[in-house]
mmCIF file of C-alpha atoms and ligand atoms in Angstrom:
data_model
loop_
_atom_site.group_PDB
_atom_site.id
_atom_site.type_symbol
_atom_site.label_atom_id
_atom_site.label_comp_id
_atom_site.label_asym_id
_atom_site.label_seq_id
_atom_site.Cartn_x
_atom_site.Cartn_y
_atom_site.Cartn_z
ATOM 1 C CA UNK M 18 17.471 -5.442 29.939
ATOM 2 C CA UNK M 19 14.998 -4.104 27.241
ATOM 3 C CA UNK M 20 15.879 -2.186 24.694
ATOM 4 C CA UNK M 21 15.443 1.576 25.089
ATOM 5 C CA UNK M 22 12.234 2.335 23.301
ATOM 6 C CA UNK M 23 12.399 5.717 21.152
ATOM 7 C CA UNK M 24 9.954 8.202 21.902
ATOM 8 C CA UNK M 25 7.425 9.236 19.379
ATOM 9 C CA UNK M 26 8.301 11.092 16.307
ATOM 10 C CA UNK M 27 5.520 13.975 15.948
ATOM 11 C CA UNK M 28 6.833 15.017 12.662
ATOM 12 C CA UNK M 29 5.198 11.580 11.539
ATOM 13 C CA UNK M 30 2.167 11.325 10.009
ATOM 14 C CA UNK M 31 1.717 8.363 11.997
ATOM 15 C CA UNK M 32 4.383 6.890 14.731
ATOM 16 C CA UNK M 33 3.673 4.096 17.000
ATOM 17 C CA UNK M 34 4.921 2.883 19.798
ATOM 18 C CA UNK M 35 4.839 -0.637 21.099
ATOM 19 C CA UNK M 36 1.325 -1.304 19.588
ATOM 20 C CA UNK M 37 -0.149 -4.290 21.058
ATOM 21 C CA UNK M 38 -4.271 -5.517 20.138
ATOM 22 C CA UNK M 39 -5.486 -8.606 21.464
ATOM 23 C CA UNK M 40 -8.431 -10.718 20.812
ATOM 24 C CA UNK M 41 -9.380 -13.072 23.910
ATOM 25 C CA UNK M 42 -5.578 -14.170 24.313
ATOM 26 C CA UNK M 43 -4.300 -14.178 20.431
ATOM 27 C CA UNK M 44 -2.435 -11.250 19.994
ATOM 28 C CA UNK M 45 -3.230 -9.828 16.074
ATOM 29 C CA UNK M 46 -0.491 -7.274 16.998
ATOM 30 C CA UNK M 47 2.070 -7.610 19.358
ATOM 31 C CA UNK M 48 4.567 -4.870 20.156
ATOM 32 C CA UNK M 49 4.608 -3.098 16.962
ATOM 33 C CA UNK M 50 6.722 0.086 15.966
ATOM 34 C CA UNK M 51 5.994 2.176 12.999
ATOM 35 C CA UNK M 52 6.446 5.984 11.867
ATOM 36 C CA UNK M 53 4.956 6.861 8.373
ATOM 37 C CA UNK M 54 6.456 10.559 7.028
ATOM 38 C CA UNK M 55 4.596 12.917 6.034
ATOM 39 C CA UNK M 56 4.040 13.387 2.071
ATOM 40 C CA UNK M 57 4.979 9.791 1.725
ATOM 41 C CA UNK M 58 3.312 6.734 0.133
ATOM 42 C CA UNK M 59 3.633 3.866 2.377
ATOM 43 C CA UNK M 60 2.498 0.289 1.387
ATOM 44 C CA UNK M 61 1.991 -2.407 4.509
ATOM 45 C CA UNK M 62 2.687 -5.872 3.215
ATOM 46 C CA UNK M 63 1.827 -8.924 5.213
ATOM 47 C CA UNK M 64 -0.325 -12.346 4.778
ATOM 48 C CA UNK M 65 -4.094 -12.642 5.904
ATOM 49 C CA UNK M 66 -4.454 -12.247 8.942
ATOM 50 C CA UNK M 67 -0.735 -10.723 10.169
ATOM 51 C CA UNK M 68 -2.097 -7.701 11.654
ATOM 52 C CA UNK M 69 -2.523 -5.415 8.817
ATOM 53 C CA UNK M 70 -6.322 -4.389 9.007
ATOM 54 C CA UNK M 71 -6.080 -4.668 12.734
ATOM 55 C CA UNK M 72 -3.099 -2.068 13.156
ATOM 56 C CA UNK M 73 -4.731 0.390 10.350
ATOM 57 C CA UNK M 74 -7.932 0.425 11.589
ATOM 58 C CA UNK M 75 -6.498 1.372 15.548
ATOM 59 C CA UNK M 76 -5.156 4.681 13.303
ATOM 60 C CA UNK M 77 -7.893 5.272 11.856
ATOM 61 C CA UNK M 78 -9.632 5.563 15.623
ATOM 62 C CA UNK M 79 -11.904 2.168 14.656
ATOM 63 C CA UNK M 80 -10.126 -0.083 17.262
ATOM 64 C CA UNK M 81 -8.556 0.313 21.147
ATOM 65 C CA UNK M 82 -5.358 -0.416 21.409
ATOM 66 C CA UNK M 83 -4.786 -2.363 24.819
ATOM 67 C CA UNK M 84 -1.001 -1.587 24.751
ATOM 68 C CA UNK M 85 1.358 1.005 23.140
ATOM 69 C CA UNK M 86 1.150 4.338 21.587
ATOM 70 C CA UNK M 87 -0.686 5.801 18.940
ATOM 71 C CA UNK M 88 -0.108 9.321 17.309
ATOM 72 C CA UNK M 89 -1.683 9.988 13.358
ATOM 73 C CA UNK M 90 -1.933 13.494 12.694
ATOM 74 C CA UNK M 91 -0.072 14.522 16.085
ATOM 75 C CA UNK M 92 -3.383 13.296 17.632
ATOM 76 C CA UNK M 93 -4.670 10.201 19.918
ATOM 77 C CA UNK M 94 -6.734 8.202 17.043
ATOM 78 C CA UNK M 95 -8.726 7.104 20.711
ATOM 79 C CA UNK M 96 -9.359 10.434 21.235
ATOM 80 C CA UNK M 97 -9.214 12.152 17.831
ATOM 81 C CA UNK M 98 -12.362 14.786 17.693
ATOM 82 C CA UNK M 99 -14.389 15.683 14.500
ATOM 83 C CA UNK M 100 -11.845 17.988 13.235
ATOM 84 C CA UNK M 101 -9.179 15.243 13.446
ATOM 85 C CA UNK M 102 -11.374 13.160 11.326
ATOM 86 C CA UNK M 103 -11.957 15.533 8.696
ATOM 87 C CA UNK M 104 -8.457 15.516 7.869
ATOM 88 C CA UNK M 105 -8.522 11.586 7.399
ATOM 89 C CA UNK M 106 -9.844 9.294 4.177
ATOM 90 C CA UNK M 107 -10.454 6.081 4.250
ATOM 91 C CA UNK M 108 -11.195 3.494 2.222
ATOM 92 C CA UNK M 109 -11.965 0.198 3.571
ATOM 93 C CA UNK M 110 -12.006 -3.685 1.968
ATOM 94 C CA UNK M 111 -15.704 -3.568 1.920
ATOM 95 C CA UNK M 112 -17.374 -0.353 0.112
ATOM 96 C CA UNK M 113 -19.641 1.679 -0.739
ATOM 97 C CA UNK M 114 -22.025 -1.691 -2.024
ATOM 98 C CA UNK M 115 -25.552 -1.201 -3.318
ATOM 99 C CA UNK M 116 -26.463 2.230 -2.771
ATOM 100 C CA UNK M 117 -29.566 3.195 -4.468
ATOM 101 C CA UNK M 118 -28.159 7.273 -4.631
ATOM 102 C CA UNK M 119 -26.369 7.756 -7.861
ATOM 103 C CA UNK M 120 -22.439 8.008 -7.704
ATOM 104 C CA UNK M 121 -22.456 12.521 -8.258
ATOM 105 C CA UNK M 122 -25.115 12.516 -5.317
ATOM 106 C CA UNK M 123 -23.202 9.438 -3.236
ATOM 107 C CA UNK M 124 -20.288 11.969 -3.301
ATOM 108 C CA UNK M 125 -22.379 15.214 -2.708
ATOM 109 C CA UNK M 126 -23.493 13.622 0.513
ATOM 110 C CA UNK M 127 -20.354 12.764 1.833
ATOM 111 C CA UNK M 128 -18.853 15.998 0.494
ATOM 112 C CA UNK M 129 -21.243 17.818 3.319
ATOM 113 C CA UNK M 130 -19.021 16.196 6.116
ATOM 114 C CA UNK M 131 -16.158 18.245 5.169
ATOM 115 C CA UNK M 132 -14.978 21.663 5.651
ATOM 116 C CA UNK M 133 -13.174 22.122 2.332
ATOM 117 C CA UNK M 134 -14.078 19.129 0.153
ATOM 118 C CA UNK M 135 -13.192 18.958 -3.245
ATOM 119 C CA UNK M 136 -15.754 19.565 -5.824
ATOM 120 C CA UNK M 137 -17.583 15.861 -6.654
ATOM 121 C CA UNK M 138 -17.458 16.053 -10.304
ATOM 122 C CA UNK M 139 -13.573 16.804 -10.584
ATOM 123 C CA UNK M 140 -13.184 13.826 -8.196
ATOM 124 C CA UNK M 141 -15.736 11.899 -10.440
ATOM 125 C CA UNK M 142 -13.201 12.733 -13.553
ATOM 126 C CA UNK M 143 -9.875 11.795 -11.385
ATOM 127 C CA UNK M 144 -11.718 8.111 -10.906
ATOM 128 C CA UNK M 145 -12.615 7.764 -13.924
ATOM 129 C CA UNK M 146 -16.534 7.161 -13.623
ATOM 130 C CA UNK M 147 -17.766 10.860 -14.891
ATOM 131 C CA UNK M 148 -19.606 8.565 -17.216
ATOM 132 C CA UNK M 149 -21.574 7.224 -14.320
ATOM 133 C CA UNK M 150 -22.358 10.349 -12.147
ATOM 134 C CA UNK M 151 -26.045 9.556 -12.987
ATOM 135 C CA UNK M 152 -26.196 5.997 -12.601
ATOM 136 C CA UNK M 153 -26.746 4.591 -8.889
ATOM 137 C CA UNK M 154 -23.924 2.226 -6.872
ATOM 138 C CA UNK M 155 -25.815 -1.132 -7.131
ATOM 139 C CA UNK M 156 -25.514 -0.782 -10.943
ATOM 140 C CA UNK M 157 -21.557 -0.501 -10.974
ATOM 141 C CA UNK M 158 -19.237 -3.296 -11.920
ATOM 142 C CA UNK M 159 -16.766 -4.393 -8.894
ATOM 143 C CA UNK M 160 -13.887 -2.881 -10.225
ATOM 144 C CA UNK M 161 -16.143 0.657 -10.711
ATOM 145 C CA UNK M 162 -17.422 0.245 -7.404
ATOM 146 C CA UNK M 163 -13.881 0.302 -5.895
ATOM 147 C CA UNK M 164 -13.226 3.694 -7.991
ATOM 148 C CA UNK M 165 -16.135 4.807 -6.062
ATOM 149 C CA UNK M 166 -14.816 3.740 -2.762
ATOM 150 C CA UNK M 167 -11.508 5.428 -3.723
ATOM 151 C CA UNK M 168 -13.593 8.452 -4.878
ATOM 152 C CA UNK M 169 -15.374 8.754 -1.646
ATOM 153 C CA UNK M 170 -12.277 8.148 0.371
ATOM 154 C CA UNK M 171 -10.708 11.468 -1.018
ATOM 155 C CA UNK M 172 -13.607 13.799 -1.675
ATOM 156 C CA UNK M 173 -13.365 15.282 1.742
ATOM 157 C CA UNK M 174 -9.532 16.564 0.674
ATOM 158 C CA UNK M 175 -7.764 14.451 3.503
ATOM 159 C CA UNK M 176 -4.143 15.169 4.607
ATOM 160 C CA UNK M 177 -3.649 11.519 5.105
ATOM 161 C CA UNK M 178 -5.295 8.786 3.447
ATOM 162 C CA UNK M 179 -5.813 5.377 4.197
ATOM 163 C CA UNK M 180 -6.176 2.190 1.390
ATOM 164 C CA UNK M 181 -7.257 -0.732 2.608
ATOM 165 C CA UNK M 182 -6.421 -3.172 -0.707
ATOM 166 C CA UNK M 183 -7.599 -0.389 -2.982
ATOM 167 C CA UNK M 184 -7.414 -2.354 -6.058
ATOM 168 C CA UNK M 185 -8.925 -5.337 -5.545
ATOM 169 C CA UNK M 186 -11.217 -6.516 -8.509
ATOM 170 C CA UNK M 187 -9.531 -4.348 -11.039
ATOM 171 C CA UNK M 188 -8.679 -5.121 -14.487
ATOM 172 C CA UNK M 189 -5.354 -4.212 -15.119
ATOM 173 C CA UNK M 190 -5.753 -1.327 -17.406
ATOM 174 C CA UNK M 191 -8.164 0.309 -14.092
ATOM 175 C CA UNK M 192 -5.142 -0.580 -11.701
ATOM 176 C CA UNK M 193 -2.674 1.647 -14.166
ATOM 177 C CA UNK M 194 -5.270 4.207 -13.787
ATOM 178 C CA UNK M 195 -6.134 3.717 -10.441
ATOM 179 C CA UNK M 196 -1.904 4.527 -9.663
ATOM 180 C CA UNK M 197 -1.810 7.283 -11.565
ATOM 181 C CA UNK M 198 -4.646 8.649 -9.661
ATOM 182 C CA UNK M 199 -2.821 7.797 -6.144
ATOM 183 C CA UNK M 200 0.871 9.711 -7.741
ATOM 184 C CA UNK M 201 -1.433 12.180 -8.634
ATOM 185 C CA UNK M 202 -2.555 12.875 -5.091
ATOM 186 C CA UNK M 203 0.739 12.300 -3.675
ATOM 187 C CA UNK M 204 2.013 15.471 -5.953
ATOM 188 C CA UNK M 205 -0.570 17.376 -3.926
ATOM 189 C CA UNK M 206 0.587 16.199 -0.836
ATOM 190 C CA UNK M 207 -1.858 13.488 0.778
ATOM 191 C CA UNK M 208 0.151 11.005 2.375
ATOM 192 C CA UNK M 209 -1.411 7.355 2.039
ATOM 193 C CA UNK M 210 -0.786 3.987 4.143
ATOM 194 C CA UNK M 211 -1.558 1.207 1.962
ATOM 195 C CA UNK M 212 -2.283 -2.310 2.473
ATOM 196 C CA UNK M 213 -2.142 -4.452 -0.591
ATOM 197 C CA UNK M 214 -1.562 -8.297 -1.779
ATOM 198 C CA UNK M 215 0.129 -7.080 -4.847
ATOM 199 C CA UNK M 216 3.794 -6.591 -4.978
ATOM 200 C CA UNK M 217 3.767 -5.023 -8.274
ATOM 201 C CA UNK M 218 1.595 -2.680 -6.733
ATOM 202 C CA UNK M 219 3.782 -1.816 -3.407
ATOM 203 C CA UNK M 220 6.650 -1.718 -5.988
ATOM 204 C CA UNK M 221 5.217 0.370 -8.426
ATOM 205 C CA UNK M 222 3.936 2.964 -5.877
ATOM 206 C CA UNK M 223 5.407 2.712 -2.467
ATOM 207 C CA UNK M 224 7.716 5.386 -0.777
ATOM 208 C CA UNK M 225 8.842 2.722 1.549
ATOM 209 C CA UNK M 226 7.201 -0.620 2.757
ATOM 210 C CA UNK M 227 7.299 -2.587 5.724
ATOM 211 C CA UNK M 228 6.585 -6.199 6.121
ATOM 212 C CA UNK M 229 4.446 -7.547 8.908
ATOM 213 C CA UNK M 230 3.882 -10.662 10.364
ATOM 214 C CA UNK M 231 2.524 -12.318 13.073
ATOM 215 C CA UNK M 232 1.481 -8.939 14.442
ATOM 216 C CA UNK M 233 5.335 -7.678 14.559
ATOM 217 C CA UNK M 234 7.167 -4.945 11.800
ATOM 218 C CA UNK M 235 9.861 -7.561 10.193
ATOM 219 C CA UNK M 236 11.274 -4.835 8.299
ATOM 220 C CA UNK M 237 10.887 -1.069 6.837
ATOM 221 C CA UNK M 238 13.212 -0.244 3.895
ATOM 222 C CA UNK M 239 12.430 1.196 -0.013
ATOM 223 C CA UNK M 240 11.055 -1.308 -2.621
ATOM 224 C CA UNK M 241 14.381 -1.697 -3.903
ATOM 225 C CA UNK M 242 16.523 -2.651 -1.183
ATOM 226 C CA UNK M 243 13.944 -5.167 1.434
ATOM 227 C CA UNK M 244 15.739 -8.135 2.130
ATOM 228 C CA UNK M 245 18.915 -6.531 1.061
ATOM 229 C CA UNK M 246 17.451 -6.966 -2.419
ATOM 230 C CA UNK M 247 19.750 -4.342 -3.634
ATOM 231 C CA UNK M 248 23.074 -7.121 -2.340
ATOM 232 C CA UNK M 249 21.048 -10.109 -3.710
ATOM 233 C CA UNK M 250 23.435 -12.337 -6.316
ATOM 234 C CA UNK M 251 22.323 -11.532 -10.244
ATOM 235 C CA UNK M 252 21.153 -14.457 -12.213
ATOM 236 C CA UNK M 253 22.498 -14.049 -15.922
ATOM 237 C CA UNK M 254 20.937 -16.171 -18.668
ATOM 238 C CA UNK M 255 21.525 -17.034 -22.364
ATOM 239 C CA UNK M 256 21.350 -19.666 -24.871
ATOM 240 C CA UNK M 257 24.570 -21.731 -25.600
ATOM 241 C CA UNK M 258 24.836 -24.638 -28.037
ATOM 242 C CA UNK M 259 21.000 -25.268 -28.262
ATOM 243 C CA UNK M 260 20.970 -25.367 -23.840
ATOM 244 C CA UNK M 261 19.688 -22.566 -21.810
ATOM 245 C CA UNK M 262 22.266 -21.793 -19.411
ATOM 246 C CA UNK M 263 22.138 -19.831 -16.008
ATOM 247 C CA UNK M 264 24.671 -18.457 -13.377
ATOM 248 C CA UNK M 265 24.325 -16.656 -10.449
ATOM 249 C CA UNK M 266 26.888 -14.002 -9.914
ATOM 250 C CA UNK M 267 27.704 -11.248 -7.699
ATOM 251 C CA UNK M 268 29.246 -9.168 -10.727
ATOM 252 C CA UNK M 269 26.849 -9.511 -13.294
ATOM 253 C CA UNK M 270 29.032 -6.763 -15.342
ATOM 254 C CA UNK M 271 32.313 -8.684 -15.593
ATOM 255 C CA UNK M 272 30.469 -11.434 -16.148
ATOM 256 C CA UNK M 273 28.321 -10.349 -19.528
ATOM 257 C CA UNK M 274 31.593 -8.955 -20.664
ATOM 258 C CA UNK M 275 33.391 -11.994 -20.365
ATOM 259 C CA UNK M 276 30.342 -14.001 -21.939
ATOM 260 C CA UNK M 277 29.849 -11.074 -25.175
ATOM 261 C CA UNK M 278 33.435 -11.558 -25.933
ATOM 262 C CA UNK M 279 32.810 -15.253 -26.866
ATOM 263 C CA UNK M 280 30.362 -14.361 -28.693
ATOM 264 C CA UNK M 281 30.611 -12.651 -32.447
ATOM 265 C CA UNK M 282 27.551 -11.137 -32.160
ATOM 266 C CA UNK M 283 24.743 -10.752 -29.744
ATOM 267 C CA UNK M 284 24.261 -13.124 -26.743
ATOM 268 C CA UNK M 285 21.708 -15.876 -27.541
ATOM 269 C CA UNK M 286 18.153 -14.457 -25.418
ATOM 270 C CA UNK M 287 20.838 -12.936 -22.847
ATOM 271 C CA UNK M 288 18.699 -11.683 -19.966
ATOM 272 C CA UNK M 289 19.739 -10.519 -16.300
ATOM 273 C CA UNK M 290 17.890 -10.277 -13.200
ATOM 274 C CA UNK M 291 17.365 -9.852 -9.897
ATOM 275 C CA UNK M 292 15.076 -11.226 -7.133
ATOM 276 C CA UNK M 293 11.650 -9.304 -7.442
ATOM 277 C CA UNK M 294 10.013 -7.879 -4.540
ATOM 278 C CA UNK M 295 7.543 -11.125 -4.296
ATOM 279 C CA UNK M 296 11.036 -13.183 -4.248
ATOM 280 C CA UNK M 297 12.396 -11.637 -1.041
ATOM 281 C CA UNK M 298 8.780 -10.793 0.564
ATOM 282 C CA UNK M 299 7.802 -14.422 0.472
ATOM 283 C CA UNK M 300 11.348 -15.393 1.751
ATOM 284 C CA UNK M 301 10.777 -12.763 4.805
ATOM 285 C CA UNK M 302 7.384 -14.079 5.908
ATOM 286 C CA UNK M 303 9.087 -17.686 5.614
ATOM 287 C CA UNK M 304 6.800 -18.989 3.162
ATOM 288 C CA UNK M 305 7.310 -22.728 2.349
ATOM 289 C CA UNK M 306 6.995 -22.642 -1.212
HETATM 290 P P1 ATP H 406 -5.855 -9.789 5.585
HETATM 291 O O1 ATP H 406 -4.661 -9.668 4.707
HETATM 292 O O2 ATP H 406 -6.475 -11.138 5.495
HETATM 293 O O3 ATP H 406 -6.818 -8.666 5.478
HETATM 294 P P2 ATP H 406 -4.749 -8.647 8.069
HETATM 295 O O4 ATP H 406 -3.260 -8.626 8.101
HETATM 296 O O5 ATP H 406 -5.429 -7.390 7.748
HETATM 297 O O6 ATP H 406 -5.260 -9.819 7.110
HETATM 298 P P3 ATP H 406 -6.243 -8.602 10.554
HETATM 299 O O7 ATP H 406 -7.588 -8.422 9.930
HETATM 300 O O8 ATP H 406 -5.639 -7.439 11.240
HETATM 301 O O9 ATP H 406 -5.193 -9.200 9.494
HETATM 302 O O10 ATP H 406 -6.364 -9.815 11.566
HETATM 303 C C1 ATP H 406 -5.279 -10.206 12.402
HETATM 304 C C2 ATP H 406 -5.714 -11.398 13.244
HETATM 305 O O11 ATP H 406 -6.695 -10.972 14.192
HETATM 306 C C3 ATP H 406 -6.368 -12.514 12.441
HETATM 307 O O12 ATP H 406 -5.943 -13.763 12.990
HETATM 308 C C4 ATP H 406 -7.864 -12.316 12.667
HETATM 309 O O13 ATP H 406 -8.561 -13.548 12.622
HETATM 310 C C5 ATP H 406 -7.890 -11.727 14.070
HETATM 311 N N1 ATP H 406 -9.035 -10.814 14.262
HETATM 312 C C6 ATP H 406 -9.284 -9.681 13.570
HETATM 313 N N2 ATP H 406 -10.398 -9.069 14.017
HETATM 314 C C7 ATP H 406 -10.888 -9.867 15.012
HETATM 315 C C8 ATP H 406 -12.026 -9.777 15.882
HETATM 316 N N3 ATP H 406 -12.880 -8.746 15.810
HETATM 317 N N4 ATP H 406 -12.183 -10.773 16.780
HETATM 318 C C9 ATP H 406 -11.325 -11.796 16.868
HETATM 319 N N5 ATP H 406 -10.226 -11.932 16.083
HETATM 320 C C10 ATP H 406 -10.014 -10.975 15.169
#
């Protein structure tokens, strides 16, 4: 017998239901299950070609579905009228490119789509490129290009925005930046769904994540605890005699207790971790390095 399949949550900002896309007979997503809270950041982890563009762009009302359900916004994304849209920002792997309008009047004009957009030089200052209101796309760097993309993607004010690898191409001073900015809009409410390659980057600014693969959810938790990361055995370092010395241990406590009292002093380069979000992620998707 199946299992019972829960009914749609429409307090999400996006649930789905059994989500299934197919290309001739490959299926890029294949029964997939998903509710995203309101208010919350989400970040959708997954290797090329898992799903991940695929399921966000059948959301964002780009893409039919040919099985499952589909709510974002309480609405249809198939069906989702002009008013549904307004509410949504998006900002896809490929940009704004080599616009010959300057950056102020790229943002003026897609201001005028909106009903309540937010003024284009504040959102100018939140990205970071006030200096360039004047100067036209084509002459932006990549990594100011993709503040444009991101500055275009919320001037309309959406409730729910989307961030298709946002930060792609950034140095990493404009990626610090760049989450500020997104914290920054989650304290004034916007929920985001983010797709990203960087694990720093899901750790450092994701609600929750959820790890796809081969077209299927694989798991939903917070940054901290995926793959029971939160259980995972402690791996205590130090120097000893001249040798570097490790031990893996579920009671990393006791055992740096036990170690400092053999030692008069501090422990030689004593350090303790844990497995990092990459660690676990890259053991989920069954990667054979
Ligand atoms: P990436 O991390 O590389 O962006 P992704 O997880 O976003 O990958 P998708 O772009 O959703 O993956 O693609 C999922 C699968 O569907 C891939 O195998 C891709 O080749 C295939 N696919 C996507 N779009 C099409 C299309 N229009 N026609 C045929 N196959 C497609």
């Amino acid at each position: 017998m199946l299992p019972p399949v829960e009914p749609l949550d429409p307090d999400a900002a996006i649930s789905i239901r059994g989500l299934v896309k197919r290309y001739g007979t490959f299926a890029a997503v294949d029964g997939l299950d998903l509710d995203i809270r309101r208010g919350e950041i989400f970040a959708l982890l997954g290797p090329n070609g898992a799903g991940k563009t695929t399921t966000v762009e059948i959301c964002e009302g780009y893409r039919r579905p040919d099985a499952g359900e589909v709510r974002v916004l309480g609405e249809d994304p198939a069906a989702g009228g002009r008013r549904w849209k307004s509410r949504l920002g998006i900002v896809l792997q490929s940009g704004a490119g080599d616009s010959q309008l300057t950056c102020r009047e790229l943002l003026q004009a897609q201001a005028s789509y909106f009903p309540d957009p937010r003024d284009p030089d504040e959102v100018l200052e939140l990205v970071g490129l006030t200096e360039k209101a004047k100067s036209r796309g084509r002459t932006l760097s990549g990594g100011q290009r993709r503040r444009l993309d991101v500055a275009l993607g919320i001037v309309g004010r959406p409730t729910l925005l989307f961030l298709d690898e946002p930060t792609t191409g950034f140095d990493p001073e404009a990626r610090r930046q760049f989450w500020s900015l997104i914290r920054s809009l989650r304290e004034l409410g916007t929920t985001m769904l983010l797709t990203t390659h960087y694990l720093d980057e899901a750790e450092a600014l994701a609600d929750r994540v959820g790890v796809i693969a081969r077209g299927r959810l694989v798991e939903v938790a917070v940054p901290a605890h995926l793959g029971g990361r939160e259980n995972a055995p402690a791996v205590v370092s130090w120097s000893e005699d001249g040798v570097r010395r490790t031990e893996a241990t579920a009671t990393p406590t006791a055992f740096v207790r036990d170690l400092a009292s053999r030692f008069p002093g501090e422990v030689p380069e004593l350090a303790v971790t844990r497995p990092t979000l990459e660690d676990v992620y890259l053991r989920m998707i069954g990667d054979p390095a």
